[in-house]
C-alpha cells in the first residue's frame, strides 16, 4: 500500500487514501516511476496515474484503495476502503 502525500506550501500532509500497488490485470506489483509521473506494471505494461486510474491496459480497472488515518499516537493507519470510489 502506498499512502499518497498532498503537496503543500510548507509541509505536505497525507491524503485520505492509499493505493494498493497490485496490478488489476494479473496481480504483479506496479512501481511508481517518478520520472514518468505514473505507476507501471513490469509484467504486461499497464500504467496508472497518481490516483491509480488506468492510463494504459491491459489492466481492466483502477488500483485498489485503502483508507488512511492517523491514530492518537501519530501513527498512520490503513484500513479497508468504504463507500464509493471517488475516481469514477
PDB file of C-alpha atoms in Angstrom:
ATOM      1  CA  UNK A   1       0.000   0.000   0.000  1.00  0.00           C
ATOM      2  CA  UNK A   2       1.251   3.416  -0.920  1.00  0.00           C
ATOM      3  CA  UNK A   3      -0.079   6.386   1.071  1.00  0.00           C
ATOM      4  CA  UNK A   4      -0.413   9.417  -1.154  1.00  0.00           C
ATOM      5  CA  UNK A   5       1.018  12.743   0.001  1.00  0.00           C
ATOM      6  CA  UNK A   6      -0.617  16.097  -0.702  1.00  0.00           C
ATOM      7  CA  UNK A   7       1.832  18.750  -1.873  1.00  0.00           C
ATOM      8  CA  UNK A   8       1.613  21.742   0.418  1.00  0.00           C
ATOM      9  CA  UNK A   9       3.004  25.214   0.896  1.00  0.00           C
ATOM     10  CA  UNK A  10       5.359  24.459   3.768  1.00  0.00           C
ATOM     11  CA  UNK A  11       4.534  20.943   4.947  1.00  0.00           C
ATOM     12  CA  UNK A  12       2.952  18.095   2.991  1.00  0.00           C
ATOM     13  CA  UNK A  13       0.085  16.158   4.548  1.00  0.00           C
ATOM     14  CA  UNK A  14      -1.284  12.685   3.927  1.00  0.00           C
ATOM     15  CA  UNK A  15      -4.182  12.087   1.574  1.00  0.00           C
ATOM     16  CA  UNK A  16      -7.170  10.195   2.978  1.00  0.00           C
ATOM     17  CA  UNK A  17      -6.426   7.228   0.714  1.00  0.00           C
ATOM     18  CA  UNK A  18      -3.601   4.861  -0.181  1.00  0.00           C
ATOM     19  CA  UNK A  19      -3.193   2.770  -3.315  1.00  0.00           C
ATOM     20  CA  UNK A  20      -2.805  -0.991  -3.388  1.00  0.00           C
ATOM     21  CA  UNK A  21       0.015  -1.380  -5.898  1.00  0.00           C
ATOM     22  CA  UNK A  22      -1.225  -4.789  -7.082  1.00  0.00           C
ATOM     23  CA  UNK A  23      -1.949  -4.548 -10.818  1.00  0.00           C
ATOM     24  CA  UNK A  24      -5.578  -5.371 -11.580  1.00  0.00           C
ATOM     25  CA  UNK A  25      -4.572  -7.392 -14.636  1.00  0.00           C
ATOM     26  CA  UNK A  26      -2.736 -10.378 -13.131  1.00  0.00           C
ATOM     27  CA  UNK A  27      -1.561  -9.184  -9.707  1.00  0.00           C
ATOM     28  CA  UNK A  28       2.016  -8.078 -10.356  1.00  0.00           C
ATOM     29  CA  UNK A  29       3.266  -5.115  -8.302  1.00  0.00           C
ATOM     30  CA  UNK A  30       3.144  -1.798 -10.123  1.00  0.00           C
ATOM     31  CA  UNK A  31       6.016   0.537  -9.229  1.00  0.00           C
ATOM     32  CA  UNK A  32       5.899   4.328  -9.047  1.00  0.00           C
ATOM     33  CA  UNK A  33       8.093   5.838 -11.765  1.00  0.00           C
ATOM     34  CA  UNK A  34       8.789   9.420 -10.643  1.00  0.00           C
ATOM     35  CA  UNK A  35      10.454  10.366 -13.930  1.00  0.00           C
ATOM     36  CA  UNK A  36       7.251   9.409 -15.796  1.00  0.00           C
ATOM     37  CA  UNK A  37       4.807  10.511 -13.078  1.00  0.00           C
ATOM     38  CA  UNK A  38       2.912   7.205 -13.103  1.00  0.00           C
ATOM     39  CA  UNK A  39       2.763   3.646 -11.780  1.00  0.00           C
ATOM     40  CA  UNK A  40       3.932   0.993 -14.247  1.00  0.00           C
ATOM     41  CA  UNK A  41       3.387  -2.763 -14.069  1.00  0.00           C
ATOM     42  CA  UNK A  42       6.545  -4.619 -15.154  1.00  0.00           C
ATOM     43  CA  UNK A  43       4.671  -7.738 -16.296  1.00  0.00           C
ATOM     44  CA  UNK A  44       2.412  -6.567 -19.125  1.00  0.00           C
ATOM     45  CA  UNK A  45       2.877  -2.796 -19.238  1.00  0.00           C
ATOM     46  CA  UNK A  46      -0.277  -1.479 -17.577  1.00  0.00           C
ATOM     47  CA  UNK A  47       0.081   2.136 -16.467  1.00  0.00           C
ATOM     48  CA  UNK A  48      -1.771   4.114 -13.785  1.00  0.00           C
ATOM     49  CA  UNK A  49      -1.825   7.802 -12.867  1.00  0.00           C
ATOM     50  CA  UNK A  50      -1.034   9.130  -9.384  1.00  0.00           C
ATOM     51  CA  UNK A  51      -4.578   8.324  -8.212  1.00  0.00           C
ATOM     52  CA  UNK A  52      -4.383   4.767  -9.567  1.00  0.00           C
ATOM     53  CA  UNK A  53      -6.650   5.300 -12.595  1.00  0.00           C
ATOM     54  CA  UNK A  54      -5.757   3.179 -15.635  1.00  0.00           C
ATOM     55  CA  UNK A  55      -3.853   5.115 -18.298  1.00  0.00           C
ATOM     56  CA  UNK A  56      -2.934   2.089 -20.423  1.00  0.00           C
ATOM     57  CA  UNK A  57      -4.109  -1.533 -20.302  1.00  0.00           C
ATOM     58  CA  UNK A  58      -4.387  -4.451 -20.237  1.00  0.00           C
ATOM     59  CA  UNK A  59      -5.446  -3.663 -16.631  1.00  0.00           C
ATOM     60  CA  UNK A  60      -9.269  -3.765 -16.503  1.00  0.00           C
ATOM     61  CA  UNK A  61      -9.739  -1.344 -13.587  1.00  0.00           C
ATOM     62  CA  UNK A  62      -8.007   1.156 -11.300  1.00  0.00           C
ATOM     63  CA  UNK A  63      -5.665   0.174  -8.465  1.00  0.00           C
ATOM     64  CA  UNK A  64      -7.423  -0.700  -5.220  1.00  0.00           C
ATOM     65  CA  UNK A  65      -7.931   1.841  -2.450  1.00  0.00           C
ATOM     66  CA  UNK A  66      -7.361   1.787   1.312  1.00  0.00           C
ATOM     67  CA  UNK A  67      -8.441   4.442   3.798  1.00  0.00           C
ATOM     68  CA  UNK A  68      -5.693   6.390   5.588  1.00  0.00           C
ATOM     69  CA  UNK A  69      -5.967   7.937   9.034  1.00  0.00           C
ATOM     70  CA  UNK A  70      -3.650   8.929  11.860  1.00  0.00           C
ATOM     71  CA  UNK A  71      -4.198   7.487  15.341  1.00  0.00           C
ATOM     72  CA  UNK A  72      -3.794   9.267  18.686  1.00  0.00           C
ATOM     73  CA  UNK A  73      -0.076   8.362  18.795  1.00  0.00           C
ATOM     74  CA  UNK A  74       0.551   9.889  15.379  1.00  0.00           C
ATOM     75  CA  UNK A  75       0.855   6.557  13.563  1.00  0.00           C
ATOM     76  CA  UNK A  76      -0.507   6.166  10.050  1.00  0.00           C
ATOM     77  CA  UNK A  77      -3.318   3.594   9.972  1.00  0.00           C
ATOM     78  CA  UNK A  78      -4.567   1.875   6.809  1.00  0.00           C
ATOM     79  CA  UNK A  79      -7.993   0.242   6.705  1.00  0.00           C
ATOM     80  CA  UNK A  80     -10.494  -1.121   4.194  1.00  0.00           C
ATOM     81  CA  UNK A  81     -11.923   1.472   1.821  1.00  0.00           C
ATOM     82  CA  UNK A  82     -15.641   2.019   2.388  1.00  0.00           C
ATOM     83  CA  UNK A  83     -18.043   3.861   0.165  1.00  0.00           C
ATOM     84  CA  UNK A  84     -17.887   4.910  -3.454  1.00  0.00           C
ATOM     85  CA  UNK A  85     -14.680   5.175  -5.428  1.00  0.00           C
ATOM     86  CA  UNK A  86     -14.014   8.930  -5.790  1.00  0.00           C
ATOM     87  CA  UNK A  87     -12.220   8.319  -9.108  1.00  0.00           C
ATOM     88  CA  UNK A  88     -15.329   7.240 -11.002  1.00  0.00           C
TER      89      UNK A  88
END
